[in-house]
Amino acid sequence: MWRLLLVDVEWCLWLLFLSDGLDLAKYVGDPLPSSAIHFALRYDYREMLHNSTFCLVPRGRRLGSFRFLEALQAACVPVMLSNGWELPFSEVIDWNTAAVIGDERLLLQIPSTVRSIHQDKILALRQQTQFLWEAYFSSVEKIVLTTLEIIQDRIFKHISRNSLIWNRHPGGLFVLPQYSAYLGDFPFYFAALGVKPSSRFTAVIHAVTPLISQSQPILKLLVAVSKSQYCAQIIVLWNCDKPLPAKHRWPATPVPVVVIEGENKVMSSRFQPYDTIVTDAILSLDEDTVLSTTEVDFAFTVWQSFPERIVGYPARSHFWDSNKERWGYTSKWTNDYSMVLTGAAIYHRYYHYLYTNYLPVSLKNMVDQLANCEDILMNFLVSAVTKLPPIKVTQKKQYKETMMGQSSRASRWADPDHFAQRQTCMNKFASWFGTMPLIHSQMRLDPILFKDQVSILRKKYRDIERL
């Protein structure tokens, strides 16, 4: 069922003091029992810690104890035995949802107390310990950032985060009040609030090549996307060194097309939180992506059910290369994936704000200098925030083949160093995040009756299976 790191209260306290290098006899006036020595030598402390459900956290040399953080990290529910200890960040964290607060004067009552806790409650406690550890304590940087964010909430009380944000995934560090004071503007809280994302999207097309011919892929893409019943507007982000094309060069579309110049003409500018984006959803597109109107419609309907994730077509994956002892990147077609590239993907606009304001300048500068990896970095960010994989929709090998076939010198796919750069990016990003946030998935969402032998008239997305 579950284990308590408490074979015997006395033994457990002896063990804790032994591993802390202290002589308990100085505190209780008794000699160290041989049974405690035998216990300490026979059992591995860290192994027991990770295999236990409840972990005693008595006071240490001072009022607090590093046992507390050890227990959080091991998903072991801390049983606090230090009267008067103010738990860290208790101003915003509700520790009653992650720890058992005991009374050190009633030590012998602790076993019966923890045994009376229902299994469902134990599971909730352990899940919360993992969330709090990962969100606020897993690195010195997170501890410092949490401290600064709490101070900021004290100063700017009118936009301070409430307890729900601090105590619910993804936590206060990822929900920035400068973005909005309304929880419904964040994709993480739609389900809890009963809020649905807006029924329209803004397409952002990243353009890096000059507009020379009327047969260029970007013009066909504009027409296809603009015909989507869910498209509110199209933004063409002009990151080309050539001047903006004249208005008459763009095709007539049923929705507004806004052409704006990218900030400093760098890759990160495609993820700027532009004020012109007013919809919840952003359809991010490379200029030479080939998508039909039907594909756009279907991808958006899928995203409406998963507004916190990246949803799209071109999938890639990561793997651990044991020979080189580093992370690898692959574009091979396999049964699983961990990234959906932003060359044809839909996600919530809040991730533009997080990309710009949360990620360090060093990572964004790396992306801009290489003119590469911005899509990988966005996948790292979203997976780190959500702890979920992206979602791939209907198989579309055409995206890869089309991109690789482009002859434009500006195409990143034509660069022989492109793949090697992406390998390097993967490891740089993982180093900054302190872990590999990408998560593998084998789920692909297709329309109902996709490729089924039924009348085409019965299918809503009739054209997808013929692509």
Tab-separated table of N, CA and C in Angstrom, residues 24-170:
chain	number	residue	atom	x	y	z
A	24	LEU	N	23.182	12.369	18.708
A	24	LEU	CA	21.895	12.572	19.364
A	24	LEU	C	22.013	12.473	20.883
A	25	ALA	N	23.030	11.747	21.353
A	25	ALA	CA	23.184	11.584	22.803
A	25	ALA	C	23.374	12.925	23.496
A	26	LYS	N	23.945	13.886	22.756
A	26	LYS	CA	24.132	15.215	23.337
A	26	LYS	C	22.797	15.894	23.607
A	27	TYR	N	21.760	15.444	22.857
A	27	TYR	CA	20.464	16.107	22.971
A	27	TYR	C	19.531	15.374	23.928
A	28	VAL	N	19.682	14.026	23.987
A	28	VAL	CA	18.758	13.286	24.839
A	28	VAL	C	19.459	12.639	26.029
A	29	GLY	N	20.801	12.647	26.027
A	29	GLY	CA	21.542	12.123	27.161
A	29	GLY	C	21.634	10.618	27.210
A	30	ASP	N	21.256	9.933	26.101
A	30	ASP	CA	21.302	8.473	26.062
A	30	ASP	C	22.365	8.016	25.078
A	31	PRO	N	22.945	6.847	25.295
A	31	PRO	CA	23.918	6.317	24.326
A	31	PRO	C	23.214	5.906	23.038
A	32	LEU	N	23.944	5.874	21.934
A	32	LEU	CA	23.397	5.500	20.638
A	32	LEU	C	23.081	4.014	20.630
A	33	PRO	N	21.843	3.615	20.424
A	33	PRO	CA	21.495	2.194	20.464
A	33	PRO	C	22.108	1.452	19.284
A	34	SER	N	22.540	0.210	19.552
A	34	SER	CA	23.142	-0.594	18.484
A	34	SER	C	22.142	-0.883	17.380
A	35	SER	N	20.854	-0.960	17.737
A	35	SER	CA	19.824	-1.223	16.732
A	35	SER	C	19.760	-0.099	15.710
A	36	ALA	N	20.003	1.140	16.149
A	36	ALA	CA	19.986	2.273	15.216
A	36	ALA	C	21.182	2.206	14.278
A	37	ILE	N	22.356	1.807	14.826
A	37	ILE	CA	23.549	1.671	13.983
A	37	ILE	C	23.323	0.588	12.930
A	38	HIS	N	22.755	-0.544	13.368
A	38	HIS	CA	22.473	-1.641	12.443
A	38	HIS	C	21.503	-1.185	11.355
A	39	PHE	N	20.497	-0.431	11.759
A	39	PHE	CA	19.492	0.081	10.809
A	39	PHE	C	20.150	0.987	9.776
A	40	ALA	N	21.047	1.854	10.240
A	40	ALA	CA	21.691	2.810	9.341
A	40	ALA	C	22.608	2.123	8.355
A	41	LEU	N	23.266	1.045	8.794
A	41	LEU	CA	24.198	0.356	7.906
A	41	LEU	C	23.478	-0.556	6.922
A	42	ARG	N	22.342	-1.070	7.314
A	42	ARG	CA	21.632	-2.039	6.491
A	42	ARG	C	20.817	-1.382	5.387
A	43	TYR	N	20.277	-0.227	5.658
A	43	TYR	CA	19.385	0.417	4.701
A	43	TYR	C	20.022	1.676	4.118
A	44	ASP	N	19.798	1.882	2.834
A	44	ASP	CA	20.275	3.085	2.166
A	44	ASP	C	19.258	4.205	2.390
A	45	TYR	N	19.734	5.295	2.959
A	45	TYR	CA	18.816	6.379	3.330
A	45	TYR	C	18.049	6.922	2.132
A	46	ARG	N	18.760	7.215	1.041
A	46	ARG	CA	18.091	7.826	-0.110
A	46	ARG	C	17.136	6.846	-0.791
A	47	GLU	N	17.494	5.586	-0.783
A	47	GLU	CA	16.586	4.594	-1.361
A	47	GLU	C	15.293	4.529	-0.563
A	48	MET	N	15.424	4.523	0.746
A	48	MET	CA	14.226	4.511	1.588
A	48	MET	C	13.419	5.791	1.420
A	49	LEU	N	14.121	6.887	1.252
A	49	LEU	CA	13.444	8.172	1.083
A	49	LEU	C	12.539	8.148	-0.143
A	50	HIS	N	13.066	7.632	-1.257
A	50	HIS	CA	12.301	7.625	-2.498
A	50	HIS	C	11.243	6.524	-2.531
A	51	ASN	N	11.338	5.564	-1.635
A	51	ASN	CA	10.345	4.499	-1.588
A	51	ASN	C	9.334	4.688	-0.463
A	52	SER	N	9.396	5.810	0.219
A	52	SER	CA	8.505	6.057	1.350
A	52	SER	C	7.390	7.018	0.956
A	53	THR	N	6.291	6.897	1.642
A	53	THR	CA	5.140	7.773	1.402
A	53	THR	C	5.193	8.995	2.294
A	54	PHE	N	5.532	8.799	3.560
A	54	PHE	CA	5.649	9.899	4.511
A	54	PHE	C	7.080	9.958	5.040
A	55	CYS	N	7.584	11.168	5.192
A	55	CYS	CA	8.940	11.358	5.700
A	55	CYS	C	8.930	12.351	6.859
A	56	LEU	N	9.498	11.926	7.974
A	56	LEU	CA	9.603	12.817	9.116
A	56	LEU	C	10.577	13.958	8.827
A	57	VAL	N	10.190	15.137	9.206
A	57	VAL	CA	11.062	16.310	9.056
A	57	VAL	C	11.171	16.989	10.424
A	58	PRO	N	12.057	16.482	11.298
A	58	PRO	CA	12.250	17.138	12.589
A	58	PRO	C	13.123	18.373	12.435
A	59	ARG	N	13.163	19.198	13.455
A	59	ARG	CA	14.019	20.380	13.413
A	59	ARG	C	15.480	19.930	13.330
A	60	GLY	N	16.291	20.704	12.634
A	60	GLY	CA	17.698	20.374	12.484
A	60	GLY	C	18.547	21.190	13.422
A	61	ARG	N	19.716	21.593	12.951
A	61	ARG	CA	20.596	22.404	13.780
A	61	ARG	C	19.915	23.711	14.154
A	62	ARG	N	19.114	24.184	13.200
A	62	ARG	CA	18.338	25.401	13.468
A	62	ARG	C	16.876	25.011	13.491
A	63	LEU	N	15.993	25.991	13.377
A	63	LEU	CA	14.567	25.697	13.441
A	63	LEU	C	14.136	24.825	12.276
A	64	GLY	N	14.655	25.114	11.060
A	64	GLY	CA	14.289	24.361	9.879
A	64	GLY	C	15.217	23.188	9.631
A	65	SER	N	15.028	22.498	8.491
A	65	SER	CA	15.850	21.347	8.151
A	65	SER	C	15.814	21.139	6.648
A	66	PHE	N	16.980	20.749	6.086
A	66	PHE	CA	17.014	20.479	4.656
A	66	PHE	C	16.285	19.176	4.319
A	67	ARG	N	15.896	18.410	5.368
A	67	ARG	CA	15.086	17.211	5.139
A	67	ARG	C	13.798	17.577	4.410
A	68	PHE	N	13.327	18.768	4.619
A	68	PHE	CA	12.078	19.207	4.017
A	68	PHE	C	12.185	19.191	2.495
A	69	LEU	N	13.244	19.790	1.951
A	69	LEU	CA	13.424	19.815	0.507
A	69	LEU	C	13.738	18.422	-0.036
A	70	GLU	N	14.462	17.607	0.733
A	70	GLU	CA	14.728	16.235	0.318
A	70	GLU	C	13.424	15.469	0.151
A	71	ALA	N	12.515	15.654	1.085
A	71	ALA	CA	11.231	14.955	1.017
A	71	ALA	C	10.426	15.421	-0.196
A	72	LEU	N	10.387	16.736	-0.441
A	72	LEU	CA	9.660	17.262	-1.599
A	72	LEU	C	10.211	16.667	-2.885
A	73	GLN	N	11.519	16.661	-3.015
A	73	GLN	CA	12.141	16.169	-4.232
A	73	GLN	C	11.814	14.698	-4.468
A	74	ALA	N	11.698	13.921	-3.394
A	74	ALA	CA	11.456	12.485	-3.500
A	74	ALA	C	9.975	12.140	-3.576
A	75	ALA	N	9.100	13.137	-3.657
A	75	ALA	CA	7.649	12.914	-3.672
A	75	ALA	C	7.189	12.186	-2.422
A	76	CYS	N	7.893	12.453	-1.335
A	76	CYS	CA	7.544	11.886	-0.035
A	76	CYS	C	6.857	12.993	0.769
A	77	VAL	N	5.683	12.706	1.299
A	77	VAL	CA	4.915	13.734	1.993
A	77	VAL	C	5.632	14.128	3.285
A	78	PRO	N	6.042	15.383	3.421
A	78	PRO	CA	6.746	15.794	4.644
A	78	PRO	C	5.811	15.789	5.854
A	79	VAL	N	6.275	15.194	6.936
A	79	VAL	CA	5.559	15.253	8.212
A	79	VAL	C	6.357	16.189	9.095
A	80	MET	N	5.864	17.404	9.261
A	80	MET	CA	6.616	18.465	9.909
A	80	MET	C	6.582	18.311	11.429
A	81	LEU	N	7.780	18.251	12.024
A	81	LEU	CA	7.913	18.140	13.476
A	81	LEU	C	8.839	19.252	13.956
A	82	SER	N	8.410	20.459	13.776
A	82	SER	CA	9.225	21.604	14.175
A	82	SER	C	8.287	22.764	14.497
A	83	ASN	N	7.777	22.759	15.691
A	83	ASN	CA	6.811	23.779	16.091
A	83	ASN	C	7.390	25.183	15.937
A	84	GLY	N	6.625	26.053	15.337
A	84	GLY	CA	7.052	27.440	15.179
A	84	GLY	C	7.818	27.718	13.897
A	85	TRP	N	8.058	26.686	13.081
A	85	TRP	CA	8.778	26.886	11.827
A	85	TRP	C	7.833	27.454	10.774
A	86	GLU	N	8.189	28.589	10.245
A	86	GLU	CA	7.431	29.194	9.148
A	86	GLU	C	7.919	28.555	7.853
A	87	LEU	N	7.071	27.776	7.215
A	87	LEU	CA	7.478	27.057	6.014
A	87	LEU	C	7.774	28.039	4.874
A	88	PRO	N	8.691	27.675	3.976
A	88	PRO	CA	9.101	28.603	2.918
A	88	PRO	C	7.946	29.023	2.014
A	89	PHE	N	7.931	30.310	1.710
A	89	PHE	CA	6.931	30.912	0.819
A	89	PHE	C	5.503	30.658	1.303
A	90	SER	N	5.333	30.520	2.618
A	90	SER	CA	3.996	30.245	3.152
A	90	SER	C	3.034	31.401	2.924
A	91	GLU	N	3.576	32.545	2.545
A	91	GLU	CA	2.723	33.694	2.219
A	91	GLU	C	1.829	33.393	1.024
A	92	VAL	N	2.315	32.546	0.116
A	92	VAL	CA	1.539	32.251	-1.087
A	92	VAL	C	1.232	30.762	-1.252
A	93	ILE	N	2.031	29.886	-0.637
A	93	ILE	CA	1.833	28.444	-0.800
A	93	ILE	C	1.000	27.893	0.352
A	94	ASP	N	-0.016	27.126	0.024
A	94	ASP	CA	-0.842	26.454	1.024
A	94	ASP	C	-0.221	25.090	1.311
A	95	TRP	N	0.571	25.010	2.367
A	95	TRP	CA	1.302	23.789	2.666
A	95	TRP	C	0.413	22.678	3.202
A	96	ASN	N	-0.792	22.990	3.587
A	96	ASN	CA	-1.707	21.950	4.048
A	96	ASN	C	-2.082	20.995	2.921
A	97	THR	N	-1.861	21.406	1.668
A	97	THR	CA	-2.172	20.543	0.527
A	97	THR	C	-0.998	19.669	0.118
A	98	ALA	N	0.150	19.817	0.795
A	98	ALA	CA	1.335	19.058	0.402
A	98	ALA	C	2.088	18.464	1.579
A	99	ALA	N	1.733	18.798	2.802
A	99	ALA	CA	2.484	18.326	3.969
A	99	ALA	C	1.528	18.041	5.120
A	100	VAL	N	2.020	17.225	6.032
A	100	VAL	CA	1.296	16.959	7.278
A	100	VAL	C	1.994	17.739	8.378
A	101	ILE	N	1.265	18.632	9.010
A	101	ILE	CA	1.851	19.476	10.057
A	101	ILE	C	1.621	18.807	11.409
A	102	GLY	N	2.692	18.235	11.972
A	102	GLY	CA	2.576	17.551	13.251
A	102	GLY	C	3.052	18.424	14.409
A	103	ASP	N	2.885	17.908	15.592
A	103	ASP	CA	3.317	18.599	16.811
A	103	ASP	C	4.451	17.783	17.417
A	104	GLU	N	5.622	18.399	17.525
A	104	GLU	CA	6.775	17.647	18.015
A	104	GLU	C	6.612	17.248	19.481
A	105	ARG	N	5.659	17.847	20.171
A	105	ARG	CA	5.411	17.462	21.567
A	105	ARG	C	4.555	16.207	21.652
A	106	LEU	N	3.914	15.833	20.530
A	106	LEU	CA	3.060	14.643	20.491
A	106	LEU	C	3.601	13.658	19.460
A	107	LEU	N	4.872	13.382	19.569
A	107	LEU	CA	5.579	12.604	18.563
A	107	LEU	C	4.989	11.213	18.369
A	108	LEU	N	4.628	10.547	19.448
A	108	LEU	CA	4.163	9.164	19.362
A	108	LEU	C	2.787	9.043	18.725
A	109	GLN	N	2.107	10.148	18.496
A	109	GLN	CA	0.798	10.102	17.838
A	109	GLN	C	0.909	10.176	16.318
A	110	ILE	N	2.115	10.464	15.824
A	110	ILE	CA	2.302	10.646	14.388
A	110	ILE	C	1.955	9.399	13.578
A	111	PRO	N	2.416	8.167	13.991
A	111	PRO	CA	2.075	6.983	13.186
A	111	PRO	C	0.580	6.798	12.980
A	112	SER	N	-0.210	6.925	14.029
A	112	SER	CA	-1.655	6.748	13.884
A	112	SER	C	-2.272	7.869	13.052
A	113	THR	N	-1.689	9.061	13.128
A	113	THR	CA	-2.219	10.192	12.345
A	113	THR	C	-2.059	9.946	10.850
A	114	VAL	N	-0.866	9.544	10.441
A	114	VAL	CA	-0.638	9.359	9.003
A	114	VAL	C	-1.362	8.127	8.478
A	115	ARG	N	-1.534	7.108	9.319
A	115	ARG	CA	-2.247	5.905	8.874
A	115	ARG	C	-3.739	6.161	8.690
A	116	SER	N	-4.233	7.218	9.267
A	116	SER	CA	-5.662	7.538	9.135
A	116	SER	C	-5.969	8.339	7.878
A	117	ILE	N	-4.957	8.743	7.139
A	117	ILE	CA	-5.163	9.546	5.931
A	117	ILE	C	-5.596	8.635	4.783
A	118	HIS	N	-6.657	9.005	4.106
A	118	HIS	CA	-7.220	8.198	3.022
A	118	HIS	C	-6.266	8.157	1.829
A	119	GLN	N	-6.340	7.071	1.066
A	119	GLN	CA	-5.460	6.887	-0.082
A	119	GLN	C	-5.583	8.016	-1.106
A	120	ASP	N	-6.796	8.472	-1.352
A	120	ASP	CA	-6.993	9.572	-2.313
A	120	ASP	C	-6.285	10.836	-1.842
A	121	LYS	N	-6.348	11.090	-0.544
A	121	LYS	CA	-5.680	12.257	0.030
A	121	LYS	C	-4.165	12.104	-0.075
A	122	ILE	N	-3.668	10.890	0.132
A	122	ILE	CA	-2.231	10.650	0.018
A	122	ILE	C	-1.756	10.943	-1.397
A	123	LEU	N	-2.511	10.474	-2.382
A	123	LEU	CA	-2.139	10.725	-3.780
A	123	LEU	C	-2.110	12.221	-4.074
A	124	ALA	N	-3.122	12.942	-3.586
A	124	ALA	CA	-3.170	14.395	-3.814
A	124	ALA	C	-1.984	15.093	-3.144
A	125	LEU	N	-1.622	14.653	-1.953
A	125	LEU	CA	-0.481	15.237	-1.249
A	125	LEU	C	0.815	15.021	-2.024
A	126	ARG	N	1.004	13.803	-2.510
A	126	ARG	CA	2.241	13.486	-3.223
A	126	ARG	C	2.324	14.242	-4.551
A	127	GLN	N	1.206	14.347	-5.233
A	127	GLN	CA	1.201	15.102	-6.490
A	127	GLN	C	1.542	16.567	-6.243
A	128	GLN	N	1.026	17.111	-5.155
A	128	GLN	CA	1.291	18.507	-4.853
A	128	GLN	C	2.750	18.729	-4.452
A	129	THR	N	3.347	17.749	-3.768
A	129	THR	CA	4.767	17.899	-3.429
A	129	THR	C	5.599	18.003	-4.701
A	130	GLN	N	5.257	17.212	-5.706
A	130	GLN	CA	6.013	17.243	-6.953
A	130	GLN	C	5.828	18.554	-7.696
A	131	PHE	N	4.587	19.035	-7.703
A	131	PHE	CA	4.335	20.315	-8.355
A	131	PHE	C	5.110	21.442	-7.680
A	132	LEU	N	5.044	21.522	-6.347
A	132	LEU	CA	5.712	22.607	-5.628
A	132	LEU	C	7.228	22.514	-5.763
A	133	TRP	N	7.761	21.298	-5.718
A	133	TRP	CA	9.206	21.134	-5.881
A	133	TRP	C	9.645	21.634	-7.251
A	134	GLU	N	8.982	21.175	-8.273
A	134	GLU	CA	9.369	21.541	-9.635
A	134	GLU	C	9.148	23.025	-9.899
A	135	ALA	N	8.065	23.575	-9.376
A	135	ALA	CA	7.709	24.959	-9.679
A	135	ALA	C	8.572	25.978	-8.948
A	136	TYR	N	8.968	25.688	-7.693
A	136	TYR	CA	9.588	26.734	-6.879
A	136	TYR	C	10.913	26.364	-6.208
A	137	PHE	N	11.247	25.070	-6.122
A	137	PHE	CA	12.411	24.697	-5.313
A	137	PHE	C	13.465	23.879	-6.048
A	138	SER	N	13.245	23.508	-7.284
A	138	SER	CA	14.136	22.561	-7.958
A	138	SER	C	15.468	23.170	-8.373
A	139	SER	N	15.636	24.466	-8.252
A	139	SER	CA	16.919	25.104	-8.566
A	139	SER	C	17.043	26.392	-7.762
A	140	VAL	N	18.268	26.838	-7.598
A	140	VAL	CA	18.497	28.106	-6.901
A	140	VAL	C	17.841	29.241	-7.672
A	141	GLU	N	17.878	29.150	-8.995
A	141	GLU	CA	17.272	30.192	-9.817
A	141	GLU	C	15.774	30.308	-9.550
A	142	LYS	N	15.102	29.170	-9.443
A	142	LYS	CA	13.658	29.213	-9.190
A	142	LYS	C	13.349	29.750	-7.796
A	143	ILE	N	14.179	29.412	-6.833
A	143	ILE	CA	13.970	29.939	-5.486
A	143	ILE	C	14.108	31.459	-5.479
A	144	VAL	N	15.138	31.957	-6.167
A	144	VAL	CA	15.350	33.405	-6.236
A	144	VAL	C	14.212	34.084	-7.000
A	145	LEU	N	13.820	33.501	-8.127
A	145	LEU	CA	12.742	34.095	-8.923
A	145	LEU	C	11.428	34.113	-8.142
A	146	THR	N	11.160	33.031	-7.414
A	146	THR	CA	9.936	32.992	-6.607
A	146	THR	C	9.950	34.089	-5.555
A	147	THR	N	11.090	34.271	-4.917
A	147	THR	CA	11.221	35.337	-3.920
A	147	THR	C	10.945	36.700	-4.540
A	148	LEU	N	11.530	36.948	-5.694
A	148	LEU	CA	11.345	38.240	-6.361
A	148	LEU	C	9.900	38.445	-6.808
A	149	GLU	N	9.274	37.374	-7.294
A	149	GLU	CA	7.884	37.503	-7.738
A	149	GLU	C	6.948	37.775	-6.557
A	150	ILE	N	7.222	37.171	-5.408
A	150	ILE	CA	6.400	37.431	-4.220
A	150	ILE	C	6.563	38.885	-3.780
A	151	ILE	N	7.796	39.377	-3.803
A	151	ILE	CA	8.036	40.785	-3.460
A	151	ILE	C	7.300	41.702	-4.428
A	152	GLN	N	7.333	41.338	-5.710
A	152	GLN	CA	6.629	42.146	-6.699
A	152	GLN	C	5.125	42.166	-6.433
A	153	ASP	N	4.564	41.017	-6.044
A	153	ASP	CA	3.134	40.971	-5.724
A	153	ASP	C	2.799	41.817	-4.507
A	154	ARG	N	3.730	41.905	-3.582
A	154	ARG	CA	3.493	42.767	-2.415
A	154	ARG	C	3.430	44.235	-2.826
A	155	ILE	N	4.300	44.603	-3.762
A	155	ILE	CA	4.384	46.012	-4.169
A	155	ILE	C	3.214	46.393	-5.067
A	156	PHE	N	2.935	45.530	-6.048
A	156	PHE	CA	1.860	45.826	-7.003
A	156	PHE	C	0.653	44.948	-6.673
A	157	LYS	N	0.005	45.270	-5.593
A	157	LYS	CA	-1.091	44.439	-5.106
A	157	LYS	C	-2.276	44.410	-6.064
A	158	HIS	N	-2.413	45.453	-6.866
A	158	HIS	CA	-3.572	45.518	-7.762
A	158	HIS	C	-3.483	44.486	-8.889
A	159	ILE	N	-2.290	43.972	-9.156
A	159	ILE	CA	-2.143	42.929	-10.172
A	159	ILE	C	-1.473	41.686	-9.596
A	160	SER	N	-1.522	41.539	-8.278
A	160	SER	CA	-0.844	40.404	-7.649
A	160	SER	C	-1.577	39.096	-7.962
A	161	ARG	N	-0.828	37.994	-8.001
A	161	ARG	CA	-1.398	36.681	-8.248
A	161	ARG	C	-2.144	36.178	-7.022
A	162	ASN	N	-3.250	35.500	-7.240
A	162	ASN	CA	-3.990	34.950	-6.102
A	162	ASN	C	-3.467	33.559	-5.756
A	163	SER	N	-3.999	32.994	-4.680
A	163	SER	CA	-3.495	31.704	-4.193
A	163	SER	C	-3.733	30.580	-5.187
A	164	LEU	N	-4.791	30.683	-5.981
A	164	LEU	CA	-5.061	29.654	-6.986
A	164	LEU	C	-3.890	29.517	-7.945
A	165	ILE	N	-3.340	30.641	-8.378
A	165	ILE	CA	-2.233	30.611	-9.328
A	165	ILE	C	-0.996	29.988	-8.702
A	166	TRP	N	-0.675	30.374	-7.477
A	166	TRP	CA	0.532	29.870	-6.827
A	166	TRP	C	0.441	28.388	-6.501
A	167	ASN	N	-0.760	27.890	-6.242
A	167	ASN	CA	-0.920	26.516	-5.768
A	167	ASN	C	-1.489	25.566	-6.813
A	168	ARG	N	-1.561	26.023	-8.048
A	168	ARG	CA	-2.091	25.191	-9.121
A	168	ARG	C	-1.148	25.260	-10.311
A	169	HIS	N	-1.015	24.139	-11.000
A	169	HIS	CA	-0.172	24.085	-12.187
A	169	HIS	C	-0.614	25.153	-13.199
A	170	PRO	N	0.350	25.859	-13.831
A	170	PRO	CA	1.807	25.676	-13.836
A	170	PRO	C	2.542	26.503	-12.789
